[in-house]
Tab-separated table of C-alpha atoms and ligand atoms in Angstrom:
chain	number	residue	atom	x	y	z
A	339	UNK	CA	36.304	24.522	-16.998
A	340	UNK	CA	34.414	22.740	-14.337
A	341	UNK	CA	31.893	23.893	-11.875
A	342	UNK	CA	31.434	20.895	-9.237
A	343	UNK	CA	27.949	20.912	-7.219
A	344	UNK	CA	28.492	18.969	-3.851
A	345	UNK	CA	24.723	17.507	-2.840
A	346	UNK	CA	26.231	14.791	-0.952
A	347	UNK	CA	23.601	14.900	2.155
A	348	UNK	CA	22.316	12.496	5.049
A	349	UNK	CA	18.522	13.255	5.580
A	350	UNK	CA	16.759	12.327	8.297
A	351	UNK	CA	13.273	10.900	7.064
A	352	UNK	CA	12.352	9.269	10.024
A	353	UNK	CA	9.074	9.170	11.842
A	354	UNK	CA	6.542	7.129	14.316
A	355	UNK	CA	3.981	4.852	13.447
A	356	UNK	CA	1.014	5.049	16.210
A	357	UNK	CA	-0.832	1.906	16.997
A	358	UNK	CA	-4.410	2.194	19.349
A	359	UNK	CA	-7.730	1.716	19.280
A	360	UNK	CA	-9.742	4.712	19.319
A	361	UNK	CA	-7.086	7.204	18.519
A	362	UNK	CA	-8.383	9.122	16.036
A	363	UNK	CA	-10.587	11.275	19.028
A	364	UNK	CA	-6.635	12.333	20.289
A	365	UNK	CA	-5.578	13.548	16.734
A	366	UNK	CA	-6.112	17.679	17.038
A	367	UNK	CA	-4.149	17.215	20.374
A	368	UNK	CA	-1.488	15.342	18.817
A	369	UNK	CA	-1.511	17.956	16.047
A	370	UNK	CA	-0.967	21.150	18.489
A	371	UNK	CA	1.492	18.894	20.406
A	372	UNK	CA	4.127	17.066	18.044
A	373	UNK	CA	2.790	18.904	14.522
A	374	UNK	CA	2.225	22.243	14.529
A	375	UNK	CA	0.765	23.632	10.965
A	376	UNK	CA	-0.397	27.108	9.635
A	377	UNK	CA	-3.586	24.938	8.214
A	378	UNK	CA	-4.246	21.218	7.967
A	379	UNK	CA	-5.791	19.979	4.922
A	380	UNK	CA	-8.042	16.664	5.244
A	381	UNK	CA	-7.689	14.605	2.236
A	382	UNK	CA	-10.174	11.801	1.553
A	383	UNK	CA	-12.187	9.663	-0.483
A	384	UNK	CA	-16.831	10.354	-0.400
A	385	UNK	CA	-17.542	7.527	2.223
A	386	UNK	CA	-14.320	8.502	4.652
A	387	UNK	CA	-15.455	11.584	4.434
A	388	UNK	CA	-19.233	10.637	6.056
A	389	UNK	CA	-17.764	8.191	8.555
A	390	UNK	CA	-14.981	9.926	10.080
A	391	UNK	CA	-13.877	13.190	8.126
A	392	UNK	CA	-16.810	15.043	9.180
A	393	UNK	CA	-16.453	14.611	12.410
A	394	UNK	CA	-11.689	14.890	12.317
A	395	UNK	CA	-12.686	18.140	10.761
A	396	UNK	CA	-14.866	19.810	13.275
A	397	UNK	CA	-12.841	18.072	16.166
A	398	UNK	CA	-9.554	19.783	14.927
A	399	UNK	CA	-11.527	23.033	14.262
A	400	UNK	CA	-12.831	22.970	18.017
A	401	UNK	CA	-9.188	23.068	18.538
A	402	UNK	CA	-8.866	26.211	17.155
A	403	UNK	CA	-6.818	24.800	14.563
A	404	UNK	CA	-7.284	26.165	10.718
A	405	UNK	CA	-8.628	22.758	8.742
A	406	UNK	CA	-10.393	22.281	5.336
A	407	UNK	CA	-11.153	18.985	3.925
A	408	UNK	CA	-11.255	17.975	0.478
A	409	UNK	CA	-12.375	14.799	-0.693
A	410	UNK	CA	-12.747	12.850	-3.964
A	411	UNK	CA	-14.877	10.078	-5.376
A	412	UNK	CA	-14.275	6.547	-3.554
A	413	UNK	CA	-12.654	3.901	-5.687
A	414	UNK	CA	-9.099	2.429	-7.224
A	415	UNK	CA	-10.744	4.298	-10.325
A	416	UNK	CA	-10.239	7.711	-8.830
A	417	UNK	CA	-6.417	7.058	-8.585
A	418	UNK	CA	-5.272	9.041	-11.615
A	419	UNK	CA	-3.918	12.624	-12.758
A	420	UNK	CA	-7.699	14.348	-13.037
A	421	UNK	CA	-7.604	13.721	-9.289
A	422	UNK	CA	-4.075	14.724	-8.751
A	423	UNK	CA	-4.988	17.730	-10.498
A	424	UNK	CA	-8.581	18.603	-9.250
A	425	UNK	CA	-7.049	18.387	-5.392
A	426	UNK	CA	-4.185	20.362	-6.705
A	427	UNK	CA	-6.429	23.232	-8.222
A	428	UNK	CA	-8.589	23.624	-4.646
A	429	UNK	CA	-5.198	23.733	-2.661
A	430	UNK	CA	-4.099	27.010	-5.141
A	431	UNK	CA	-7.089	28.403	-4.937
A	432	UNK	CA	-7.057	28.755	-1.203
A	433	UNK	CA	-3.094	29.662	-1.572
A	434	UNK	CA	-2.647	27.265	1.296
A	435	UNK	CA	1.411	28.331	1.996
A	436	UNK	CA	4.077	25.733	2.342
A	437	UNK	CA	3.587	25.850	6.292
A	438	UNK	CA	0.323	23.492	5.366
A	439	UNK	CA	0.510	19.774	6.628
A	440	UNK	CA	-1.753	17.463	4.724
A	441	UNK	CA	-3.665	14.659	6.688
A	442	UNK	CA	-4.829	11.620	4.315
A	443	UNK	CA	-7.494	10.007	5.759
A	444	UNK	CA	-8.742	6.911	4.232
A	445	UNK	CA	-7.428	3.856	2.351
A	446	UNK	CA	-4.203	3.151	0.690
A	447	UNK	CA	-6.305	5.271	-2.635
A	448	UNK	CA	-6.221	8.192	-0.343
A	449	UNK	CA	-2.750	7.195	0.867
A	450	UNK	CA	-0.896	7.079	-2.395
A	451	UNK	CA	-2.730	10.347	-3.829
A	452	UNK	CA	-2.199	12.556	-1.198
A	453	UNK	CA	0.907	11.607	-0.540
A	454	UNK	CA	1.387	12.355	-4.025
A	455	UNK	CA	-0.262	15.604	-4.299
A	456	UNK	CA	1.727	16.405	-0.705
A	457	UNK	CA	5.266	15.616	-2.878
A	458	UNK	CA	4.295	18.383	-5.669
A	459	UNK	CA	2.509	20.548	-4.154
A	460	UNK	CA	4.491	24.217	-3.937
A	461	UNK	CA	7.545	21.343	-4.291
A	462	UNK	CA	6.628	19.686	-1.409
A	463	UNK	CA	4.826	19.804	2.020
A	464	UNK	CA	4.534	17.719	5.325
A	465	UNK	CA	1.798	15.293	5.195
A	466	UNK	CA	0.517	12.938	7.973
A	467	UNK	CA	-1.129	8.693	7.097
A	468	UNK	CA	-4.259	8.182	9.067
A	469	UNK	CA	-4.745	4.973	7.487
A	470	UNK	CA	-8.534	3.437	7.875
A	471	UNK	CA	-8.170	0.111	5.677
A	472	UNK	CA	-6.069	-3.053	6.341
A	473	UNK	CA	-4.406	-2.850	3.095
A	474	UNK	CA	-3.784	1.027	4.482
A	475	UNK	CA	-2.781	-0.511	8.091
A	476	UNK	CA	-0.437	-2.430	7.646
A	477	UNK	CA	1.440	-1.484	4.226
A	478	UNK	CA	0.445	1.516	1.758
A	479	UNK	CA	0.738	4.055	4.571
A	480	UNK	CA	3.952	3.259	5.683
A	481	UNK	CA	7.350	3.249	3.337
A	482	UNK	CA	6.324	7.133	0.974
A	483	UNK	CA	5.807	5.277	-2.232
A	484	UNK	CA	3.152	7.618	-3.464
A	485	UNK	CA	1.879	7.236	-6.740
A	486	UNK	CA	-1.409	6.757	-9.259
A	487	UNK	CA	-2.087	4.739	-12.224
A	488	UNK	CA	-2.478	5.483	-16.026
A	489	UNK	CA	-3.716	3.373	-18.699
A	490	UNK	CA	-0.487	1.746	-19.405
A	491	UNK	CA	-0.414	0.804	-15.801
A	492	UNK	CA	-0.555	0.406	-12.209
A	493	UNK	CA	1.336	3.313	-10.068
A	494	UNK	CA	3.664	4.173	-12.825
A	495	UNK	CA	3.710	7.699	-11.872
A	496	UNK	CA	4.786	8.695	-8.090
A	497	UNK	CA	7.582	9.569	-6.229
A	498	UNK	CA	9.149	8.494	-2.557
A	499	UNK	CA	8.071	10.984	-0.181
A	500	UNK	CA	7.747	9.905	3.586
A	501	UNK	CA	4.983	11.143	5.946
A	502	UNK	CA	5.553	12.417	9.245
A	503	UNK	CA	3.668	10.557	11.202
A	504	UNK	CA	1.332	7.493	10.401
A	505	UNK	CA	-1.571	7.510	13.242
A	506	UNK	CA	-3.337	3.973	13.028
A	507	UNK	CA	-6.673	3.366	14.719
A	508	UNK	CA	-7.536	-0.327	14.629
A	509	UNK	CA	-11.129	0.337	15.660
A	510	UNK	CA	-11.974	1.885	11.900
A	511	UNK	CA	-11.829	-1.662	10.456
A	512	UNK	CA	-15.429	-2.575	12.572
A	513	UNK	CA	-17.062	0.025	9.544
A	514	UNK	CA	-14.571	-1.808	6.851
A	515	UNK	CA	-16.715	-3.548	4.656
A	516	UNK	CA	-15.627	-7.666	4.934
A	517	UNK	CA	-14.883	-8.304	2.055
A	518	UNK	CA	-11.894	-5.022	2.179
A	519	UNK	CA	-10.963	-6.593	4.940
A	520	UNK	CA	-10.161	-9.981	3.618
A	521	UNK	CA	-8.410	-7.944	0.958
A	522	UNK	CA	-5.918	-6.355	2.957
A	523	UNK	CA	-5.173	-9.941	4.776
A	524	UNK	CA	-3.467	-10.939	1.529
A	525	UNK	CA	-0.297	-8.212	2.024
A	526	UNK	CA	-0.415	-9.137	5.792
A	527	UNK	CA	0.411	-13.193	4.064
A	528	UNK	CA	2.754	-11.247	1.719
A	529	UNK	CA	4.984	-9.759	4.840
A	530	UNK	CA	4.832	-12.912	6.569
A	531	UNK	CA	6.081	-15.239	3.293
A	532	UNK	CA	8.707	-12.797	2.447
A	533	UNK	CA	10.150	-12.534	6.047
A	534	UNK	CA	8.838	-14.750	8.716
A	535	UNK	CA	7.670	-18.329	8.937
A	536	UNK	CA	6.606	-18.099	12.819
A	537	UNK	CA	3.988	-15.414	11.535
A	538	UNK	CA	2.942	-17.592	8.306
A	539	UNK	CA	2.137	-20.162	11.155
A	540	UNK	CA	0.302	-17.613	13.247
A	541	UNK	CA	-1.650	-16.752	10.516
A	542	UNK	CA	-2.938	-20.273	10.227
A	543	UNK	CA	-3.904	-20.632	13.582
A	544	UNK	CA	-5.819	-17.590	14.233
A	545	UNK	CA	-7.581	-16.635	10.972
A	546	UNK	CA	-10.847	-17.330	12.239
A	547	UNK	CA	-9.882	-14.841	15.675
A	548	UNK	CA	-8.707	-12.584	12.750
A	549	UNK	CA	-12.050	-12.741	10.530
A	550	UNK	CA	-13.715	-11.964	13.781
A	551	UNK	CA	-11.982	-8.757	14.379
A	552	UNK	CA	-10.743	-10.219	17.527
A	553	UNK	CA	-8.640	-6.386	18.772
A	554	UNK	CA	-5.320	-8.401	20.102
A	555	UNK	CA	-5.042	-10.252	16.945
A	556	UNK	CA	-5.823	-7.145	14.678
A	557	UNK	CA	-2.969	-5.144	16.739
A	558	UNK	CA	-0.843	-7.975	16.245
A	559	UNK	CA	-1.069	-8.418	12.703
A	560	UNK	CA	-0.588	-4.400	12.201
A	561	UNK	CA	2.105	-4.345	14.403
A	562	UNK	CA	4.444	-7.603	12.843
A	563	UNK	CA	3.812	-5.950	9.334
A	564	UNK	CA	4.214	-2.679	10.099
A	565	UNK	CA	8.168	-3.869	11.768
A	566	UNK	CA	8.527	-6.239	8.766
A	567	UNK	CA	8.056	-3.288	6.327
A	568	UNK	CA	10.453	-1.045	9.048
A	569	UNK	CA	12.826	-3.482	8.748
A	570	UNK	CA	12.740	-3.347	5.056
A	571	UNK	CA	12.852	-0.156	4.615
A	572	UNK	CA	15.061	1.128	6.654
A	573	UNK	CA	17.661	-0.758	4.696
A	574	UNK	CA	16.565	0.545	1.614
A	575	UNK	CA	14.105	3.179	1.694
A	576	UNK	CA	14.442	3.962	-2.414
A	577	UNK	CA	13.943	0.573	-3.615
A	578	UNK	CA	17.405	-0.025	-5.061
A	579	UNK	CA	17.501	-3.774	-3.962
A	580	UNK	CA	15.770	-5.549	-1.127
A	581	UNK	CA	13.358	-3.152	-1.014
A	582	UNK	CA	11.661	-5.045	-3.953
A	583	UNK	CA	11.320	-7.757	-1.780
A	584	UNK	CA	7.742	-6.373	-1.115
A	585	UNK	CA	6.868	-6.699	-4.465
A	586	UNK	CA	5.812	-10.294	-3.977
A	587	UNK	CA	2.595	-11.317	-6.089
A	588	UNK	CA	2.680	-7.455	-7.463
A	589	UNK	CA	4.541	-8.522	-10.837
A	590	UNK	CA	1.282	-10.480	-11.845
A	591	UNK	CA	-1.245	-8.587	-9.182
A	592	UNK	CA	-0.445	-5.195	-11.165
A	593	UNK	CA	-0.946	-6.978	-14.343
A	594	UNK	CA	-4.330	-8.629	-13.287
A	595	UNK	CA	-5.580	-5.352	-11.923
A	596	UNK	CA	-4.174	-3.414	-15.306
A	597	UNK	CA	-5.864	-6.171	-17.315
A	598	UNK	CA	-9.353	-6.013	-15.484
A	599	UNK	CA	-9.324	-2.406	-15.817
A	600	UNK	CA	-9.026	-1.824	-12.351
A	601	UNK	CA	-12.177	-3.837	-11.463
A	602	UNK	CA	-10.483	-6.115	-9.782
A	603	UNK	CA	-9.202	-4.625	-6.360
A	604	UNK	CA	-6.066	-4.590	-5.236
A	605	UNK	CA	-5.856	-7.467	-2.428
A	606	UNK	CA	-7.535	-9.715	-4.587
A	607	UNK	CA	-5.209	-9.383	-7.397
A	608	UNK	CA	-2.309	-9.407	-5.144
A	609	UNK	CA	-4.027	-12.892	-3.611
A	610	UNK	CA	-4.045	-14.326	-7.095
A	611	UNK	CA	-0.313	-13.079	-7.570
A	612	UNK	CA	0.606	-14.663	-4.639
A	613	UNK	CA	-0.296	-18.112	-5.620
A	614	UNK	CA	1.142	-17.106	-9.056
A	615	UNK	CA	4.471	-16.321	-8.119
A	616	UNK	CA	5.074	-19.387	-5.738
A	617	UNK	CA	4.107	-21.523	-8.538
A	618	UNK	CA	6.650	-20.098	-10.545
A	619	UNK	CA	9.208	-20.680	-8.118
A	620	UNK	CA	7.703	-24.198	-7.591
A	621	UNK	CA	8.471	-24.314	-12.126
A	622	UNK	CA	11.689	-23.359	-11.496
A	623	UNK	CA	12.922	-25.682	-8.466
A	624	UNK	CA	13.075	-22.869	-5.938
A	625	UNK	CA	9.874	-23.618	-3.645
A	626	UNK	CA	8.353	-27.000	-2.345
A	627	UNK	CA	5.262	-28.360	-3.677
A	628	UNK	CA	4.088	-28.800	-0.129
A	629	UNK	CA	4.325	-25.108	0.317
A	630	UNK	CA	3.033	-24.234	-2.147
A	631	UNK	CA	-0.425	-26.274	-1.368
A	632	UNK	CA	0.035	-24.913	2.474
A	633	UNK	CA	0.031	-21.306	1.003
A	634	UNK	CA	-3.169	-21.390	-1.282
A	635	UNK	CA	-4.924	-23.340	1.752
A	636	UNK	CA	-4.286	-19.911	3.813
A	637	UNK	CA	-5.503	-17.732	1.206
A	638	UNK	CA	-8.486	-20.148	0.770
A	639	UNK	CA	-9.031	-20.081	4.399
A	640	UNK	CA	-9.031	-16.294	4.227
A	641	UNK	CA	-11.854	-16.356	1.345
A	642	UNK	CA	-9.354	-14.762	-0.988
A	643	UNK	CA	-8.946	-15.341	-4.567
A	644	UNK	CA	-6.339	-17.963	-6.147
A	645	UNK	CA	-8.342	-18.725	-9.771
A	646	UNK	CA	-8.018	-15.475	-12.250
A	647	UNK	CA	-11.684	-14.388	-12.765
A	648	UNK	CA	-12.854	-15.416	-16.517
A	649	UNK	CA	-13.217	-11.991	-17.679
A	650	UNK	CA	-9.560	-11.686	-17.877
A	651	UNK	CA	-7.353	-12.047	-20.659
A	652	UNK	CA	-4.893	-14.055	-19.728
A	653	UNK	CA	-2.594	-12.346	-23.056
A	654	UNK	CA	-3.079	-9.166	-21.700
A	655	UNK	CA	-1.524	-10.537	-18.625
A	656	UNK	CA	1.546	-11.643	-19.872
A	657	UNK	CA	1.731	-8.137	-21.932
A	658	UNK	CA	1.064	-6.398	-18.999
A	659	UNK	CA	3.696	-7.566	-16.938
A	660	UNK	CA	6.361	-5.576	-19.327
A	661	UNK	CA	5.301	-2.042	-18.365
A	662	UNK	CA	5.979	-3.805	-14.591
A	663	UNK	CA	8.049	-0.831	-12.787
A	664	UNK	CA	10.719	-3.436	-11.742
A	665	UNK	CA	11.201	-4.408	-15.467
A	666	UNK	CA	14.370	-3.499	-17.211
A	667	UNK	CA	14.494	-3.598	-21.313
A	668	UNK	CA	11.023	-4.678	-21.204
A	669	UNK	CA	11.678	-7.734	-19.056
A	670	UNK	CA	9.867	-8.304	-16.033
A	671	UNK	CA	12.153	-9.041	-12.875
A	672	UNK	CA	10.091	-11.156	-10.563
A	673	UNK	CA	10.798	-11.598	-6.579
A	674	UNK	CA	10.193	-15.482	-6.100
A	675	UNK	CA	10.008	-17.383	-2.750
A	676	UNK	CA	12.851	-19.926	-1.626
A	677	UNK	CA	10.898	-20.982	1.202
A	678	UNK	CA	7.694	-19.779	3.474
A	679	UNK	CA	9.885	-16.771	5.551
A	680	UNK	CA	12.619	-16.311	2.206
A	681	UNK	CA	12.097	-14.422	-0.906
A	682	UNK	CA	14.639	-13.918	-4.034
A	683	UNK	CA	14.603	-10.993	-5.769
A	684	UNK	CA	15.887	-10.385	-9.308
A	685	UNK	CA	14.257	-13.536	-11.314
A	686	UNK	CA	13.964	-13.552	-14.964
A	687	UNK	CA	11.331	-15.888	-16.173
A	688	UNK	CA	10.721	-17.417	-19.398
A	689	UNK	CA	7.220	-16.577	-20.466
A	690	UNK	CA	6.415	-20.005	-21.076
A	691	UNK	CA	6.247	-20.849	-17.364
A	692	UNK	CA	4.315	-17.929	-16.745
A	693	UNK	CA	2.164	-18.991	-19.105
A	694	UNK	CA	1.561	-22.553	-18.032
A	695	UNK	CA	0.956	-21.023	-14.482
A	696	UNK	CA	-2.051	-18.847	-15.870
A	697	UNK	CA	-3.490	-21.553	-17.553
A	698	UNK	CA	-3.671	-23.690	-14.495
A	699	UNK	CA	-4.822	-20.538	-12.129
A	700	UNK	CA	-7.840	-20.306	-14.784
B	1397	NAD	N1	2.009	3.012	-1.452
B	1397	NAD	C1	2.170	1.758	-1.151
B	1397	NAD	O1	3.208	1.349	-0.647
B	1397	NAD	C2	1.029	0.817	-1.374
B	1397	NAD	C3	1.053	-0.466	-0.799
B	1397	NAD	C4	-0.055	-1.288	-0.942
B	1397	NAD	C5	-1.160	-0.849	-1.669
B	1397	NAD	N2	-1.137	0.384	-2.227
B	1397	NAD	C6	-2.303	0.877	-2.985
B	1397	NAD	O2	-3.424	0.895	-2.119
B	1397	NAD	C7	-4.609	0.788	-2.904
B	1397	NAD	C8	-5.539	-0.216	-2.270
B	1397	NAD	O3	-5.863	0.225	-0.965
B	1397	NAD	P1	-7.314	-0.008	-0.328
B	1397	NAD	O4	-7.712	-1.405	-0.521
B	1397	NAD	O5	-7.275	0.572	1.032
B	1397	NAD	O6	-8.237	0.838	-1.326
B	1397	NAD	P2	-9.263	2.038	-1.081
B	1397	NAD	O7	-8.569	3.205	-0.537
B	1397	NAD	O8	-10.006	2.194	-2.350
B	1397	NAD	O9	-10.248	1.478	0.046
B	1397	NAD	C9	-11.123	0.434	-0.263
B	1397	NAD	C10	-12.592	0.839	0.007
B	1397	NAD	O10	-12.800	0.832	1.426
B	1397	NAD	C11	-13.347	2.072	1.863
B	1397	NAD	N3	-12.857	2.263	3.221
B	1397	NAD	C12	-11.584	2.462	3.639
B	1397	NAD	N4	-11.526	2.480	4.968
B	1397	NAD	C13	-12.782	2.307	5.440
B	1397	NAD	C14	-13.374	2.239	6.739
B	1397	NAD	N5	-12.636	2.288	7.853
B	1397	NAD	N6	-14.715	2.076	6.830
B	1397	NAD	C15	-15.493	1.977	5.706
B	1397	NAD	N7	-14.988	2.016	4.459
B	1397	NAD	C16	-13.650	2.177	4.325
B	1397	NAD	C17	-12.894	3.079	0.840
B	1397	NAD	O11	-13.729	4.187	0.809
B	1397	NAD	C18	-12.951	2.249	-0.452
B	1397	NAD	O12	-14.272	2.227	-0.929
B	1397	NAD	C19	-4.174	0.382	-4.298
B	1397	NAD	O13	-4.264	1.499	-5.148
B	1397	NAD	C20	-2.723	-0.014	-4.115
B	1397	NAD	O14	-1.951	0.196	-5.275
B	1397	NAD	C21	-0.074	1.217	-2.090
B	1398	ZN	ZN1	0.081	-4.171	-2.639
């Protein structure tokens, strides 16, 4: 006997990115407008929570709108279970109901745990990005990966769970400290090398309009990676196969991050990846030298990273790269660049070029 079960389903999990400057002052209107909650639920990390969550919280009170806000310790460090669980714990204990719509306000840390906790939580409720870092701008808060790390590595626990709205307000970078800033610029170079040259070449031009915070250039950087990543995405939202196109630099940025013990930040790590990864497709015939110089000059121009810090092991690196998510049988699948604009996904490397690429990033 046989008993079929027919979940064959299209699901509409689409939403709207919001783009402005000062925008955040609109958000309890937007709220009673478009996304109408029982109680909103203000996630976010201790300095958000001075800057701006004080004031989102009274502002959507005002509106007569039922808000709490619950925040967390700032820091990549804060990014595992006990946080998943502490938030978790307060939400129960004010039996917030499944009518509740999370907001996570802050950077992509903030991002990818409440998103998570939003996934889990009574099996899953809405949830709202208001992004506040670049790396959060133009990448973590758009796409639902959700996720936090564990000691045997970066993100390996999360799900795919998209937001319903991501509300962007460019002018929360002027309290972004620089050198987060410069951070995020390296997955704003990873969306242009994966998918457009004419942007690479922007990037060159303007970096110093860019560093300054200039607003046109700031909305224009947002806005190409935020339609890169759409464009992405929409084609294949769970990461089955171009998808993992914007894992570029990750395969060795995880594994630097995993092997500093998360002291190394995220951007920095995927900065060094970056340079990493085109030199391995450089090793294996895929990428021109002259590229390849053109692309660490752009990082060097942005003040990022492209030597591993000496604190690193550059054996735990290599190790590290196994427990990578794309890895299959233990074997690391790396996305590798053709040309500026072109990426290849689904590389197996021999660990010997790998390793002759660490040694000369040392
Ligand atoms: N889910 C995804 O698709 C995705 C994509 C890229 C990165 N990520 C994740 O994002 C994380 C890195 O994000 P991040 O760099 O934003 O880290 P973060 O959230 O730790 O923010 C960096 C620091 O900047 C502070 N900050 C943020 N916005 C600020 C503002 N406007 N003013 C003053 N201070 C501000 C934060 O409090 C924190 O101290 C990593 O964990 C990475 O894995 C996820
Ligand atoms: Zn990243």
């Amino acid at each position: 006997m046989k008993i079929h079960i027919d979940l064959k389903k299209t699901e509409d999990n689409s939403y709207d990115i919001i783009i402005g400057s000062r925008i955040l002052n609109r958000i309890p209107e937007i709220l009673k407008k478009e996304n109408p909650a029982d109680n909103y639920i203000i996630i976010t990390d201790s300095n958000i929570k001075e800057i701006y969550g004080k004031d989102l919280l009274n502002n959507i009170k005002n509106n007569n709108l039922q808000t709490t806000l619950i925040s967390f310790e700032a820091g990549e460090q804060s990014k595992n279970i006990n946080t998943v669980k502490e938030i978790l714990s307060e939400m129960l204990k004010n039996n917030f109901d499944r009518d509740s719509l999370i907001l996570a306000l802050g950077g992509g840390v903030v991002g990818d745990i409440a998103g998570f906790v939003a996934s889990v939580y009574k099996r899953g409720i809405r949830y709202i990005q208001i992004p506040t870092s670049l790396i959060a701008q133009v990448d973590s808060s758009i796409g639902g990966k959700t996720g936090i790390n564990t000691r045997y590595g970066k993100n390996l626990l999360g799900t795919f769970y998209q937001p319903e709205k991501v509300i962007i307000d460019t002018s929360t970078l002027k309290t972004l400290p620089k050198q987060e800033f410069i951070n995020g610029l390296s997955e704003v170079i990873k969306h242009a090398l994966i998918k457009d040259k004419d942007f690479f070449n922007f990037l060159e031009k303007n970096i110093n309009t860019i560093l300054s915070l200039n607003n046109g250039a700031l909305e224009h950087i947002i806005k190409r990676s935020c339609e890169i990543k759409k464009e992405i995405i929409e084609k294949d939202e769970k990461e089955k196969h171009c998808r993992k196109m914007l894992n570029l630099g990750h395969t060795i940025g995880h594994s630097l991050e995993s092997a500093s013990s998360y002291k190394l930040p995220h951007g920095s790590a995927v900065s060094i990846g970056l340079l990493a990864e085109a030199k391995i497709s450089g090793e294996l015939g895929l990428l021109k030298q002259a590229e390849i110089k053109q692309i660490k000059s752009l990082l060097e121009t942005c003040r990022l990273p492209t030597t591993i810090p000496e604190f690193i092991n550059l054996k735990l690196i290599i190790k590290n790269t196994s427990y990578d998510k794309k890895a299959v049988k233990g074997e690391p699948y790396y996305v590798l660049l053709e040309k500026i604009g072109k990426a290849k996904i689904g590389v197996k490397v021999p660990d010997k070029i790998i390793s002759k690429v660490m040694e000369e990033l040392k």
